[in-house]
CSV table of C-alpha atoms in Angstrom, one decimal:
chain,number,residue,atom,x,y,z
N,1,MET,CA,118.4,61.4,76.2
N,2,ILE,CA,114.7,62.3,74.8
N,3,THR,CA,114.4,64.6,72.1
N,4,HIS,CA,112.3,66.4,69.8
N,5,LEU,CA,109.0,65.3,71.5
N,6,ILE,CA,106.9,67.5,69.0
N,7,SER,CA,107.3,67.4,65.6
N,8,PHE,CA,108.6,70.7,63.9
N,9,GLU,CA,105.0,71.1,62.2
N,10,LEU,CA,103.5,70.8,65.5
N,11,THR,CA,105.6,73.4,67.0
N,12,LEU,CA,105.8,75.8,64.9
N,13,ALA,CA,101.9,76.4,64.7
N,14,ILE,CA,101.2,76.5,68.5
N,15,LEU,CA,104.1,79.6,68.4
N,16,ILE,CA,101.9,80.8,65.3
N,17,GLY,CA,98.5,80.2,67.1
N,18,PHE,CA,100.0,82.1,70.6
N,19,SER,CA,102.0,84.3,68.9
N,20,VAL,CA,99.3,86.3,66.8
N,21,LEU,CA,97.1,85.7,69.7
N,22,TRP,CA,99.3,87.5,71.7
N,23,VAL,CA,100.0,89.8,69.3
N,24,CYS,CA,96.6,91.0,68.6
N,25,TRP,CA,95.2,91.2,71.8
N,26,GLY,CA,97.8,93.7,72.3
N,27,TRP,CA,97.3,95.7,69.6
N,28,TYR,CA,93.3,95.6,70.5
N,29,LEU,CA,94.1,97.0,74.2
N,30,GLY,CA,96.7,99.8,73.4
N,31,ARG,CA,94.7,101.2,70.2
N,32,LYS,CA,93.3,104.0,73.2
N,33,ALA,CA,96.9,104.1,75.1
N,34,LYS,CA,97.5,108.2,74.0
N,35,SER,CA,99.4,109.7,76.9
N,36,GLN,CA,102.4,107.9,78.8
N,37,ASP,CA,100.2,106.6,81.5
N,38,ASP,CA,97.7,104.8,79.5
N,39,PHE,CA,101.1,103.1,78.3
N,40,ALA,CA,103.0,102.4,81.1
N,41,LEU,CA,100.7,103.2,84.3
N,42,ALA,CA,97.8,101.2,82.5
N,43,GLY,CA,95.9,104.4,83.5
N,44,ARG,CA,97.1,103.8,87.2
N,45,ASN,CA,93.2,101.8,88.0
N,46,VAL,CA,94.0,98.1,88.0
N,47,GLY,CA,91.9,96.2,90.2
N,48,PHE,CA,91.6,93.0,92.5
N,49,ALA,CA,91.8,90.5,90.3
N,50,LEU,CA,94.3,91.4,87.1
N,51,ALA,CA,96.3,93.0,90.0
N,52,THR,CA,96.8,89.9,91.5
N,53,ALA,CA,97.1,87.7,88.5
N,54,THR,CA,100.0,89.9,87.1
N,55,ALA,CA,101.9,89.9,90.8
N,56,MET,CA,101.3,85.9,90.0
N,57,ALA,CA,102.7,86.0,86.2
N,58,THR,CA,105.0,88.2,86.4
N,59,TRP,CA,106.8,85.8,89.2
N,60,VAL,CA,106.3,83.0,87.8
N,61,THR,CA,108.4,83.0,85.2
N,62,SER,CA,110.3,80.4,82.9
N,63,ASN,CA,113.0,80.2,86.5
N,64,THR,CA,109.5,79.7,88.6
N,65,THR,CA,109.0,76.3,84.9
N,66,LEU,CA,112.5,75.3,84.4
N,67,VAL,CA,114.6,76.3,87.6
N,68,ALA,CA,112.7,75.1,90.2
N,69,PRO,CA,112.6,71.7,88.8
N,70,GLN,CA,116.6,72.5,88.2
N,71,LEU,CA,117.4,73.2,91.4
N,72,THR,CA,115.8,70.0,93.7
N,73,TYR,CA,117.3,68.1,91.3
N,74,GLN,CA,120.3,70.3,92.2
N,75,PHE,CA,120.1,70.5,96.1
N,76,GLY,CA,117.0,68.7,96.6
N,77,VAL,CA,114.0,69.2,99.0
N,78,TRP,CA,115.5,72.8,100.3
N,79,GLY,CA,116.1,73.5,96.5
N,80,MET,CA,112.1,73.3,96.5
N,81,LEU,CA,111.3,74.6,98.8
N,82,GLY,CA,114.7,77.9,98.6
N,83,TYR,CA,112.2,78.0,95.6
N,84,SER,CA,109.4,78.8,97.1
N,85,MET,CA,110.5,81.3,99.8
N,86,ALA,CA,110.7,83.7,96.8
N,87,ALA,CA,107.6,84.3,98.1
N,88,LEU,CA,108.1,85.8,100.9
N,89,GLY,CA,109.8,89.0,98.3
N,90,LEU,CA,105.6,88.7,97.4
N,91,LEU,CA,104.5,89.3,100.8
N,92,LEU,CA,107.1,91.7,102.2
N,93,PHE,CA,106.4,94.4,99.1
N,94,ALA,CA,103.0,94.3,100.5
N,95,PRO,CA,103.0,97.0,102.0
N,96,LEU,CA,105.3,98.8,100.8
N,97,ALA,CA,103.2,99.0,97.6
N,98,GLN,CA,100.6,100.4,99.6
N,99,ARG,CA,103.7,103.3,100.7
N,100,ILE,CA,104.7,103.8,97.1
N,101,LYS,CA,101.4,104.3,95.9
N,102,THR,CA,101.2,107.0,98.7
N,103,ILE,CA,104.0,109.2,99.0
N,104,LEU,CA,104.1,108.2,95.2
N,105,PRO,CA,101.6,109.2,93.8
N,106,HIS,CA,102.3,110.7,90.4
N,107,GLY,CA,105.8,108.3,90.5
N,108,VAL,CA,106.4,106.7,87.1
N,109,THR,CA,109.3,104.2,88.0
N,110,SER,CA,111.7,102.7,91.4
N,111,GLY,CA,114.3,105.0,89.8
N,112,ASP,CA,111.6,108.8,90.7
N,113,PHE,CA,112.0,107.4,94.3
N,114,ILE,CA,115.8,107.1,94.7
N,115,TYR,CA,116.2,110.3,92.9
N,116,MET,CA,114.1,112.5,94.6
N,117,ARG,CA,114.9,110.7,98.4
N,118,PHE,CA,119.4,110.3,98.2
N,119,GLY,CA,119.8,112.0,95.3
N,120,ARG,CA,122.5,111.7,91.7
N,121,PHE,CA,125.0,109.5,93.6
N,122,ALA,CA,122.9,106.5,94.4
N,123,TRP,CA,120.0,107.4,91.9
N,124,SER,CA,123.1,106.4,89.7
N,125,VAL,CA,123.8,102.9,91.6
N,126,PHE,CA,120.8,101.8,91.9
N,127,LEU,CA,120.6,102.5,87.8
N,128,ILE,CA,123.7,100.9,86.9
N,129,ILE,CA,122.6,97.9,89.4
N,130,SER,CA,118.8,97.7,88.3
N,131,LEU,CA,119.8,97.6,84.1
N,132,CYS,CA,122.5,95.3,85.6
N,133,TYR,CA,119.5,93.2,86.8
N,134,ALA,CA,117.0,93.2,84.2
N,135,LEU,CA,119.1,92.6,81.4
N,136,GLY,CA,120.4,89.8,82.9
N,137,TRP,CA,116.7,88.4,83.8
N,138,LEU,CA,115.7,89.4,79.5
N,139,VAL,CA,118.7,87.4,79.3
N,140,SER,CA,117.8,84.1,81.6
N,141,LEU,CA,114.4,84.5,79.6
N,142,GLY,CA,115.7,84.1,76.2
N,143,MET,CA,117.9,81.7,76.8
N,144,ALA,CA,115.3,79.6,78.7
N,145,GLY,CA,113.4,80.2,75.1
N,146,GLY,CA,115.6,78.8,73.0
N,147,ILE,CA,116.5,75.8,75.1
N,148,LEU,CA,113.1,74.9,75.6
N,149,LEU,CA,112.2,74.8,72.2
N,150,SER,CA,116.1,73.3,71.4
N,151,THR,CA,114.6,70.5,73.4
N,152,LEU,CA,111.2,70.0,73.1
N,153,SER,CA,111.4,69.7,69.1
N,154,PRO,CA,113.3,70.2,66.2
N,155,ILE,CA,113.8,74.2,65.9
N,156,SER,CA,117.3,75.2,66.5
N,157,TYR,CA,117.5,76.9,70.1
N,158,HIS,CA,118.3,80.4,68.1
N,159,THR,CA,115.1,80.1,66.3
N,160,GLY,CA,112.9,80.2,69.8
N,161,MET,CA,115.1,82.7,71.6
N,162,THR,CA,114.5,84.6,68.3
N,163,VAL,CA,110.8,83.8,68.5
N,164,ILE,CA,110.1,84.2,72.2
N,165,ILE,CA,111.0,87.9,72.3
N,166,THR,CA,109.8,88.7,68.8
N,167,VAL,CA,106.8,87.9,70.2
N,168,CYS,CA,106.8,89.6,73.5
N,169,VAL,CA,108.3,93.1,72.1
N,170,LEU,CA,105.4,92.8,69.1
N,171,TYR,CA,102.6,93.3,72.2
N,172,THR,CA,104.6,94.8,74.5
N,173,LEU,CA,105.1,97.6,72.2
N,174,LEU,CA,102.0,97.4,70.5
N,175,GLY,CA,99.6,97.3,73.8
N,176,GLY,CA,101.9,99.4,76.7
N,177,LEU,CA,100.9,97.8,80.5
N,178,ARG,CA,97.4,97.0,79.9
N,179,ALA,CA,98.5,94.1,77.2
N,180,VAL,CA,100.8,92.8,79.4
N,181,ILE,CA,98.7,92.8,82.6
N,182,ALA,CA,95.5,91.6,80.7
N,183,THR,CA,98.0,88.9,79.3
N,184,ASP,CA,99.3,87.9,82.4
N,185,PHE,CA,96.1,86.8,83.4
N,186,VAL,CA,95.3,84.4,80.7
N,187,GLN,CA,99.0,83.0,81.0
N,188,THR,CA,98.7,82.5,84.8
N,189,LEU,CA,95.3,80.6,84.4
N,190,ILE,CA,97.1,78.6,82.0
N,191,ILE,CA,100.1,78.3,83.8
N,192,ILE,CA,98.8,76.9,86.6
N,193,CYS,CA,96.1,74.6,85.4
N,194,GLY,CA,99.2,72.8,82.9
N,195,VAL,CA,101.4,72.3,86.3
N,196,CYS,CA,99.0,70.6,87.9
N,197,TYR,CA,97.6,68.2,85.1
N,198,ILE,CA,100.9,67.6,85.1
N,199,ALA,CA,101.1,67.1,88.6
N,200,TYR,CA,98.3,64.6,88.6
N,201,SER,CA,98.7,62.9,85.7
N,202,ALA,CA,102.8,62.4,87.4
N,203,LEU,CA,101.4,61.0,90.5
N,204,GLY,CA,98.9,58.8,88.4
N,205,GLN,CA,101.8,56.8,87.5
N,206,ILE,CA,104.9,56.6,90.1
N,207,SER,CA,104.1,57.1,93.7
N,208,LEU,CA,105.5,59.5,95.6
N,209,GLU,CA,106.2,56.4,97.8
N,210,GLN,CA,108.4,55.5,95.2
N,211,VAL,CA,109.9,58.6,94.6
N,212,HIS,CA,110.8,58.8,98.0
N,213,ALA,CA,113.1,55.5,97.9
N,214,ASN,CA,114.3,55.6,95.5
N,215,VAL,CA,116.0,59.0,95.8
N,216,GLU,CA,116.9,57.9,99.8
N,217,GLN,CA,119.4,55.0,98.6
N,218,GLN,CA,120.8,57.0,95.4
N,219,GLN,CA,121.0,60.4,96.8
N,220,PRO,CA,120.1,60.4,100.2
N,221,GLN,CA,121.7,64.3,100.2
N,222,LEU,CA,118.9,65.6,98.3
N,223,LEU,CA,117.3,64.2,101.4
N,224,ASN,CA,119.3,66.1,104.2
N,225,LEU,CA,117.9,68.8,105.5
N,226,LEU,CA,121.2,69.7,107.2
N,227,PHE,CA,122.8,69.2,103.5
N,228,PRO,CA,125.3,72.4,103.8
N,229,ALA,CA,125.1,74.4,100.4
N,230,ALA,CA,121.3,73.6,99.9
N,231,LEU,CA,120.9,75.3,103.6
N,232,MET,CA,123.3,78.1,102.2
N,233,PHE,CA,121.2,78.3,98.8
N,234,PHE,CA,117.8,78.5,101.0
N,235,PHE,CA,118.8,81.5,102.8
N,236,ASN,CA,120.3,83.2,99.4
N,237,ASN,CA,117.4,82.2,97.5
N,238,VAL,CA,114.6,83.7,100.2
N,239,ILE,CA,117.1,87.3,100.3
N,240,PHE,CA,117.6,87.1,97.1
N,241,GLY,CA,114.1,87.0,95.8
N,242,ILE,CA,113.1,89.9,98.3
N,243,GLY,CA,116.2,92.2,96.7
N,244,GLU,CA,114.6,91.8,93.5
N,245,ILE,CA,111.0,92.4,94.5
N,246,PHE,CA,112.4,95.5,96.9
N,247,HIS,CA,114.2,97.0,94.1
N,248,SER,CA,113.0,96.2,90.4
N,249,ASN,CA,110.6,98.4,88.2
N,250,VAL,CA,108.4,95.5,87.3
N,251,TRP,CA,107.1,95.5,90.1
N,252,TRP,CA,106.9,99.1,91.2
N,253,SER,CA,105.4,99.9,88.3
N,254,ARG,CA,102.6,97.9,89.5
N,255,ALA,CA,103.0,98.8,93.1
N,256,LEU,CA,102.0,102.5,90.7
N,257,ALA,CA,99.6,101.3,88.2
N,258,PHE,CA,97.0,99.6,91.0
N,259,LYS,CA,93.6,101.1,91.8
N,260,LYS,CA,94.1,102.7,95.2
N,261,GLY,CA,93.8,100.2,98.2
N,262,VAL,CA,94.5,97.6,95.7
N,263,GLY,CA,98.4,96.9,96.6
N,264,LYS,CA,98.4,95.9,99.4
N,265,LYS,CA,95.9,92.9,99.6
N,266,SER,CA,97.2,92.6,96.0
N,267,PHE,CA,100.4,91.4,96.7
N,268,ILE,CA,99.0,89.4,100.2
N,269,LEU,CA,97.5,86.7,97.9
N,270,ALA,CA,99.4,86.7,95.0
N,271,ALA,CA,101.9,85.2,97.6
N,272,MET,CA,99.7,82.8,99.1
N,273,LEU,CA,98.7,81.6,95.9
N,274,TRP,CA,102.5,81.4,94.0
N,275,PHE,CA,103.7,79.9,97.6
N,276,PRO,CA,103.3,76.0,96.4
N,277,ILE,CA,103.8,76.2,92.4
N,278,PRO,CA,107.9,75.7,92.5
N,279,ILE,CA,107.0,72.8,95.0
N,280,VAL,CA,104.6,71.8,92.0
N,281,THR,CA,107.1,71.7,90.1
N,282,GLY,CA,110.1,71.3,91.9
N,283,PHE,CA,108.7,68.0,92.8
N,284,ILE,CA,108.7,66.2,89.9
N,285,ALA,CA,112.7,66.5,89.1
N,286,LEU,CA,112.4,64.5,92.1
N,287,SER,CA,111.4,61.1,90.1
N,288,SER,CA,114.3,61.8,87.9
N,289,ASN,CA,116.4,59.1,89.4
N,290,SER,CA,113.5,56.7,89.8
N,291,LEU,CA,112.8,57.3,85.5
N,292,GLY,CA,116.6,56.9,84.9
N,293,ILE,CA,116.6,60.9,83.3
N,294,PHE,CA,120.3,61.8,83.6
N,295,PRO,CA,120.3,65.4,81.6
N,296,ALA,CA,123.5,66.5,80.2
N,297,SER,CA,122.0,70.4,81.4
N,298,PRO,CA,120.0,70.3,84.7
N,299,ASP,CA,117.9,73.2,83.6
N,300,MET,CA,116.5,70.8,81.1
N,301,ILE,CA,115.4,68.3,83.9
N,302,GLY,CA,111.5,69.7,84.2
N,303,PRO,CA,111.1,69.1,80.4
N,304,LEU,CA,112.4,66.1,80.1
N,305,VAL,CA,110.6,64.5,83.2
N,306,ALA,CA,107.5,65.5,81.7
N,307,GLY,CA,108.4,64.6,78.1
N,308,GLU,CA,109.0,61.3,79.7
N,309,LEU,CA,106.1,60.7,81.7
N,310,LEU,CA,103.5,61.7,79.3
N,311,GLY,CA,105.2,61.4,75.7
N,312,GLY,CA,104.2,63.4,73.4
N,313,ALA,CA,100.9,65.2,74.8
N,314,GLY,CA,102.8,66.2,78.4
N,315,ALA,CA,105.8,67.8,75.5
N,316,VAL,CA,102.4,70.3,74.5
N,317,LEU,CA,102.0,70.6,77.1
N,318,ILE,CA,104.7,71.4,79.4
N,319,PHE,CA,105.9,74.0,75.5
N,320,ILE,CA,102.4,75.6,76.6
N,321,ILE,CA,102.9,76.3,79.8
N,322,ILE,CA,106.7,77.6,79.8
N,323,PHE,CA,106.3,79.6,76.5
N,324,SER,CA,103.1,81.1,78.7
N,325,ALA,CA,105.8,81.9,81.2
N,326,LEU,CA,108.0,82.9,79.2
N,327,ALA,CA,105.8,85.6,77.9
N,328,SER,CA,104.7,86.8,81.2
N,329,SER,CA,108.0,87.7,82.4
N,330,MET,CA,109.8,88.9,78.7
N,331,ASP,CA,107.2,91.5,78.3
N,332,SER,CA,106.8,92.8,81.9
N,333,LEU,CA,110.5,93.3,82.3
N,334,LEU,CA,110.7,94.8,78.7
N,335,ALA,CA,107.5,97.3,79.5
N,336,ALA,CA,109.5,98.3,83.4
N,337,THR,CA,112.7,98.3,81.8
N,338,SER,CA,112.2,100.5,79.1
N,339,ASP,CA,110.1,102.7,81.5
N,340,LEU,CA,113.7,103.4,83.5
N,341,LEU,CA,115.5,103.6,80.1
N,342,SER,CA,113.1,106.5,79.3
N,343,ASN,CA,112.0,108.5,82.5
N,344,ASP,CA,115.5,107.6,84.3
N,345,ILE,CA,118.2,108.3,81.4
N,346,TYR,CA,116.7,110.2,79.0
N,347,LYS,CA,114.2,112.5,80.3
N,348,LYS,CA,116.6,113.0,84.1
N,349,LEU,CA,119.8,112.7,81.8
N,350,LEU,CA,119.4,114.2,78.5
N,351,MET,CA,115.9,115.6,77.7
N,352,LYS,CA,115.1,117.6,81.0
N,353,ASN,CA,112.0,119.2,79.1
N,354,ALA,CA,111.0,116.9,77.2
N,355,SER,CA,107.3,116.6,76.7
N,356,THR,CA,104.6,113.5,77.4
N,357,GLN,CA,104.3,112.6,73.6
N,358,GLN,CA,108.5,112.5,73.1
N,359,ILE,CA,108.7,110.2,76.1
N,360,LEU,CA,106.3,108.0,75.2
N,361,THR,CA,108.2,107.7,71.5
N,362,VAL,CA,110.8,106.7,73.3
N,363,ASN,CA,109.8,104.9,75.6
N,364,LYS,CA,108.6,102.2,72.6
N,365,LEU,CA,111.9,102.3,70.3
N,366,MET,CA,113.6,101.3,74.1
N,367,ILE,CA,111.5,98.7,74.0
N,368,VAL,CA,112.9,97.5,70.3
N,369,LEU,CA,116.5,98.0,71.5
N,370,LEU,CA,115.5,95.9,74.4
N,371,GLY,CA,114.7,93.3,72.1
N,372,LEU,CA,117.9,93.9,70.5
N,373,PHE,CA,119.9,93.5,73.3
N,374,THR,CA,118.4,90.7,74.4
N,375,TRP,CA,118.4,88.8,71.5
N,376,LEU,CA,122.1,89.8,70.8
N,377,MET,CA,123.4,88.4,74.4
N,378,SER,CA,121.8,85.2,74.4
N,379,LEU,CA,122.6,83.7,71.0
N,380,PRO,CA,126.1,82.4,72.6
N,381,GLN,CA,124.9,80.5,74.8
N,382,ILE,CA,127.5,81.0,77.7
N,383,THR,CA,126.1,79.9,81.1
N,384,THR,CA,123.1,77.5,83.0
N,385,LEU,CA,119.7,79.7,83.8
N,386,GLY,CA,120.4,78.6,87.5
N,387,ALA,CA,124.3,80.8,87.6
N,388,LEU,CA,123.2,83.5,85.7
N,389,LEU,CA,120.3,84.3,87.6
N,390,ASN,CA,121.8,83.6,91.1
N,391,PHE,CA,124.6,86.2,89.5
N,392,THR,CA,122.5,89.6,89.6
N,393,GLY,CA,121.8,88.3,93.2
N,394,ALA,CA,124.9,90.2,94.3
N,395,PHE,CA,123.6,93.4,92.5
N,396,VAL,CA,119.6,93.5,93.8
N,397,ALA,CA,120.0,91.9,97.5
N,398,SER,CA,122.6,95.6,98.3
N,399,THR,CA,119.3,97.7,97.5
N,400,ILE,CA,117.0,96.0,99.9
N,401,TRP,CA,117.8,98.0,103.5
N,402,PRO,CA,119.0,101.6,101.5
N,403,ILE,CA,114.9,100.7,99.3
N,404,LEU,CA,113.1,100.2,103.1
N,405,TYR,CA,115.2,102.8,104.8
N,406,GLY,CA,114.1,105.2,102.2
N,407,LEU,CA,111.0,104.2,102.4
N,408,TYR,CA,110.3,104.5,105.8
N,409,GLY,CA,112.9,106.4,107.4
N,410,ASN,CA,114.5,110.1,107.0
N,411,LYS,CA,117.9,109.0,108.4
N,412,LEU,CA,120.1,107.4,105.5
N,413,SER,CA,122.0,109.8,103.3
N,414,ASN,CA,122.3,110.0,99.6
N,415,LYS,CA,126.3,108.7,100.7
N,416,GLY,CA,125.1,106.3,102.8
N,417,ALA,CA,122.9,104.8,100.3
N,418,GLY,CA,124.8,104.6,97.1
N,419,LEU,CA,128.0,103.6,99.4
N,420,ALA,CA,125.9,100.3,100.3
N,421,MET,CA,124.0,99.8,97.6
N,422,MET,CA,127.8,100.3,96.1
N,423,LEU,CA,129.7,98.1,97.9
N,424,GLY,CA,127.5,95.4,99.0
N,425,THR,CA,127.0,94.3,95.5
N,426,ILE,CA,131.3,94.4,95.0
N,427,VAL,CA,131.4,91.9,98.1
N,428,GLY,CA,129.1,90.0,97.1
N,429,LEU,CA,130.6,89.6,93.2
N,430,ILE,CA,133.3,88.3,94.9
N,431,PHE,CA,131.6,86.1,96.9
N,432,TYR,CA,130.1,85.0,94.0
N,433,PHE,CA,133.0,84.4,92.3
N,434,GLN,CA,135.4,83.0,95.4
N,435,VAL,CA,133.0,80.7,97.4
N,436,GLY,CA,129.8,80.0,95.4
N,437,PHE,CA,126.4,81.4,93.5
N,438,TYR,CA,124.6,80.4,96.9
N,439,THR,CA,126.4,82.9,99.2
N,440,ALA,CA,126.8,86.4,96.3
N,441,ALA,CA,122.7,87.7,97.8
N,442,LEU,CA,123.5,87.1,101.6
N,443,ALA,CA,127.2,88.5,101.6
N,444,SER,CA,125.8,92.1,99.4
N,445,CYS,CA,122.9,92.4,102.2
N,446,PHE,CA,124.9,91.7,104.9
N,447,VAL,CA,127.6,94.6,103.9
N,448,SER,CA,124.3,96.8,102.4
N,449,PHE,CA,123.5,96.8,106.1
N,450,VAL,CA,126.1,97.1,107.9
N,451,ILE,CA,127.0,100.2,106.3
N,452,CYS,CA,123.2,101.7,105.9
N,453,GLN,CA,123.8,100.8,110.0
N,454,TYR,CA,126.8,102.9,110.1
N,455,PHE,CA,125.3,106.1,107.7
N,456,ILE,CA,122.1,106.1,109.7
N,457,ARG,CA,124.1,105.7,112.9
N,458,LEU,CA,127.4,108.0,112.9
N,459,ARG,CA,125.5,110.0,109.7
N,460,ALA,CA,122.6,111.1,110.2
N,461,ILE,CA,120.1,113.3,108.5
N,462,HIS,CA,117.2,114.9,108.4
N,463,PHE,CA,115.3,114.4,105.3
N,464,GLN,CA,111.7,116.0,104.6
N,465,TRP,CA,109.5,114.1,103.3
N,466,LEU,CA,107.9,117.1,102.0
N,467,GLN,CA,110.3,117.7,98.9
N,468,LEU,CA,108.9,114.1,97.2
N,469,LYS,CA,105.5,115.7,96.6
N,470,GLU,CA,107.6,118.6,94.3
J,1,MET,CA,118.1,64.4,109.3
J,2,PHE,CA,116.8,63.3,107.5
J,3,VAL,CA,113.3,64.4,105.2
J,4,SER,CA,110.5,61.3,105.5
J,5,GLU,CA,108.3,60.0,103.1
J,6,LEU,CA,105.9,61.7,104.9
J,7,PHE,CA,106.8,65.2,105.0
J,8,LEU,CA,107.2,64.8,101.5
J,9,SER,CA,103.3,63.9,101.0
J,10,THR,CA,102.0,66.7,103.2
J,11,ILE,CA,104.1,69.6,101.8
J,12,VAL,CA,103.7,68.1,97.8
J,13,TYR,CA,99.7,67.3,98.3
J,14,THR,CA,99.7,70.0,100.4
J,15,ALA,CA,100.7,72.7,97.3
J,16,LEU,CA,98.8,70.3,94.5
J,17,CYS,CA,95.5,71.6,96.6
J,18,VAL,CA,96.2,75.2,96.8
J,19,SER,CA,97.4,75.4,92.8
J,20,SER,CA,94.8,73.3,91.6
J,21,VAL,CA,92.1,75.7,93.8
J,22,THR,CA,94.3,78.8,92.3
J,23,PRO,CA,93.1,79.5,88.8
J,24,LEU,CA,89.2,79.3,90.5
J,25,VAL,CA,90.4,81.7,93.1
J,26,LEU,CA,91.4,84.1,90.2
J,27,LEU,CA,88.4,83.7,87.9
J,28,PHE,CA,86.0,84.4,90.7
J,29,LEU,CA,88.2,87.8,91.1
J,30,PHE,CA,87.5,88.4,88.1
J,31,PHE,CA,84.1,87.9,87.5
J,32,LYS,CA,83.6,90.1,90.5
J,33,ASP,CA,85.0,93.5,89.4
J,34,VAL,CA,83.4,93.0,85.4
J,35,MET,CA,80.2,92.7,87.8
J,36,LYS,CA,81.4,95.9,90.1
J,37,LYS,CA,82.8,97.5,86.4
J,38,SER,CA,86.3,97.8,88.7
J,39,LEU,CA,88.9,95.7,85.7
J,40,TRP,CA,90.9,98.7,84.4
């Protein structure tokens, strides 16, 4: 077991350096944001380069750097490819982004669309699903921060997750979506350069021939294309990734923030550039056998292998990569979820006549409260990252069909959309607990599809699109 | 049905090649947007 590869002083220096950088930059970018459009949607005029980078960075999370190696370690080649297929979510969201910008030019959140297109019942179910997912993801990011620090340095799990959550809350609070997008650009460059460097260094020390030969000898099922659990995981992850992106306000707020005509092409390019990253991070885990690394918890496999291959320098590099990956996703999630809480819960439910300034104030308050909630929930490290992540699959996969039929069709009713999401989630959860985590999203998506079909074919309505312009 | 060494090498090296040029692509787009004054 390799621990404390980075000294306490060096860890502290890296943490303070990056924290000050992100927070000061966030403050600088956010100092002119006076309206909610400026704060929550970066002025609705984000260009192609920043749009592509932010789409990539948000999708390169701690999960890509920690869970992709974990899944490769557990499921072999299918784990690696299955995680990569999450790029399909970005690719399929590209046309949706264009459609969202067209039909909802003044919208702020995904909740706005569901409320106007389907009404209160479906909107309530959608909000519950969306918040469960967002909070689950936030907690997984907080946990990942703690795991990272405690694995690589003498800093404890609790201190690690406290630092990462505090830094992200601070710069999101100061700079809003503009700060999130700008930091995402730099974080993307850091992550990709770092991951490539580790991979090239690894290949310099241990050849793919050796890795293949060792895995073939010791764990041949990891190379088996007909490994049943891995195959199930592959398809489950595709559906999960699509569900995550289609419903989450993280992506809707980006679609609304990008300049007109930019959304579609930036999501397509982001998907193409994102696709190989989990393969690069995942393959490192395949070499763990050859190196004799058997981690106590599988989600530590990535940092441990990098540390073993590259020593102290590798540990520092992977620390910076994962710190950047964590920040790039946590800031996006904090911003998007606080928009959802202030715009959907506060404005629609509690204070219908709230002024823009009041909504902005509540938005900032929500960022702080979300940070506090994440911190509290991450305190007891209750599960592994992979398990927590896949738990939310049961929720999000149920939203795919209602959103598609809602955006492109006019026959699905409020009741149909609400029931599809509700029953899909329930069945998904049953499968999660009774069959396996890798079946939750598949079951949820299937049930939701059947219910949508029933309502479209037998209980169709004729929605008037003009209602969305109101 | 097992993955051959050739298949594994192909996907890993292809992924590495694409990832290696990604930062250059992003920087190119960034400077292009800066020149066109269409960053934000």
